Amino acid sequence: MFQVNENYLKLPGSYLFSTIAKKVKSYTEANPHRKVIRLGIGDVTQPLAPAIIKAMHEAVDEMGDVRTFHGYAPDLGYGFLREEIAKKDYQERGCAIEADEIFISDGAKSDCGNIQEIFAADSRIAVCDPVYPVYVDSNVMAGRTGEYDEAKGIWSNVIYMPCTAENHFVPELPEERPDLIYLCVPNNPTGTTLNREQLKLWVDYANETGAVILYDAAYEAYIREEDVPHSIFEIPGARTCAIEFRSFSKNAGFTGVRLGFTVIPKDLKSSNAAVHSLWARRHGTKFNGAPYIVQKAAMAVYSDEGKAQLKEQVAYYMSNAELIYEGLKEAGYQVYGGVNAPYIWLKTPGDMTSWEFFDWLLESANVVGTPGSGFGPSGEGYFRLTAFGTRENTMEAMERIRNLKA
Ligand code: MLT
């Protein structure tokens, strides 16, 4: 009889956002007349910017003409997009990143989940707690995380770096030595960032200890403060210790279009191999390239017209963040995040657990958020709201929350 990968059997329950979707579905089926406002998963609501739609239309027309038709895309991405990214996202910010160090993919989630494959099976991973669940779950699937302690919500072979109000949600260097360090900055879910000095500490630590930083910068477009780096490659020394993940989902609304990229400097080497060539090998074997139409659409993200339109879109979501932040404060909550990130992280009132607050908010205000404990044990007692809703829904949700008594 065939056997399944037993590591999958260790995964507790379903993926966080699938669990939430199921709960909301059963609530809406039982209460069809209630208008539920979804501020749970960080999914965008604004349409694609006109410059992107125009580029997409043009690419669609090219696909309909035998002279300009495109079949398989190059597996690592079209040169035109890799060049543009290297120039506009990196070189213009003073980062020494070349086009052939950019790997185009169908999104940062896949890359964050897949990257662990190219590292040794016995690598120790360190994650912030709370954490974007993909980092941990993908390592569970690979058999790297040991045993799950259900009562504590932790894995025996994962180094957790608690991020709570006490340390301003900033991870501290771990006592145990990790091989792979996952950092998400600006952070999902807490909305916190690292300034230049704080990030330099991590780069120096990784170089000294021989660790790799897996740096998820999916929310980079939301950075508003001056001293916050947009890329880890702004920090000297990062080329020998870091990989960066970027997404077009949050800066350009591509959650349903799918596109992202990973930056692996050629200087990132272990004692026996260059990581760059391993990822190229993996990508070439398991990925057939992101669609031409989508990569052409992404070019518009870097045009003057596209940049101006997307700046407005990001500002729209950040106004929502402000509305949520201020509204919650007014309602008496302790609130964090929302300044350099589209996520607002709040303390649940009294001694309500995160899931109790989820149920209470869904039932009494018909508002959906994300329970902090779903991101890890240090998220217990916290709750995440996203700024990616429409303005109308965000305002209505805040009105409902303000009118509640916990
Ligand atoms: C989230 O809500 O945390 C994000 O939407 C997840 C993602 O980007 O995959």
Coordinates of C-alpha atoms and ligand atoms in Angstrom, one line a residue, residues 15 17 40-43 109 132 188 219 250 343 375 384, ligand 1:
Y15 CA -4.2 26.6 6.8
F17 CA -7.0 31.6 6.2
G40 CA -9.4 39.1 7.7
I41 CA -7.2 38.0 4.9
G42 CA -4.9 40.7 3.4
D43 CA -6.6 40.6 0.0
K109 CA 4.0 33.0 -1.1
Y132 CA 3.2 34.4 8.6
N188 CA 2.8 40.5 8.8
Y219 CA 4.8 45.0 2.1
K250 CA 0.2 44.4 -2.3
Y343 CA -2.0 45.7 9.0
F375 CA 0.2 33.3 13.7
R384 CA -5.2 41.6 13.1
Ligands
MLT1 C1 -2.4 37.6 4.8 O1 -3.6 37.9 5.0 O2 -1.6 37.4 5.7 C2 -1.9 37.6 3.4 O3 -2.9 37.9 2.5 C3 -1.4 36.3 3.1 C4 -0.7 36.3 1.8 O4 -0.3 37.3 1.3 O5 -0.5 35.1 1.3

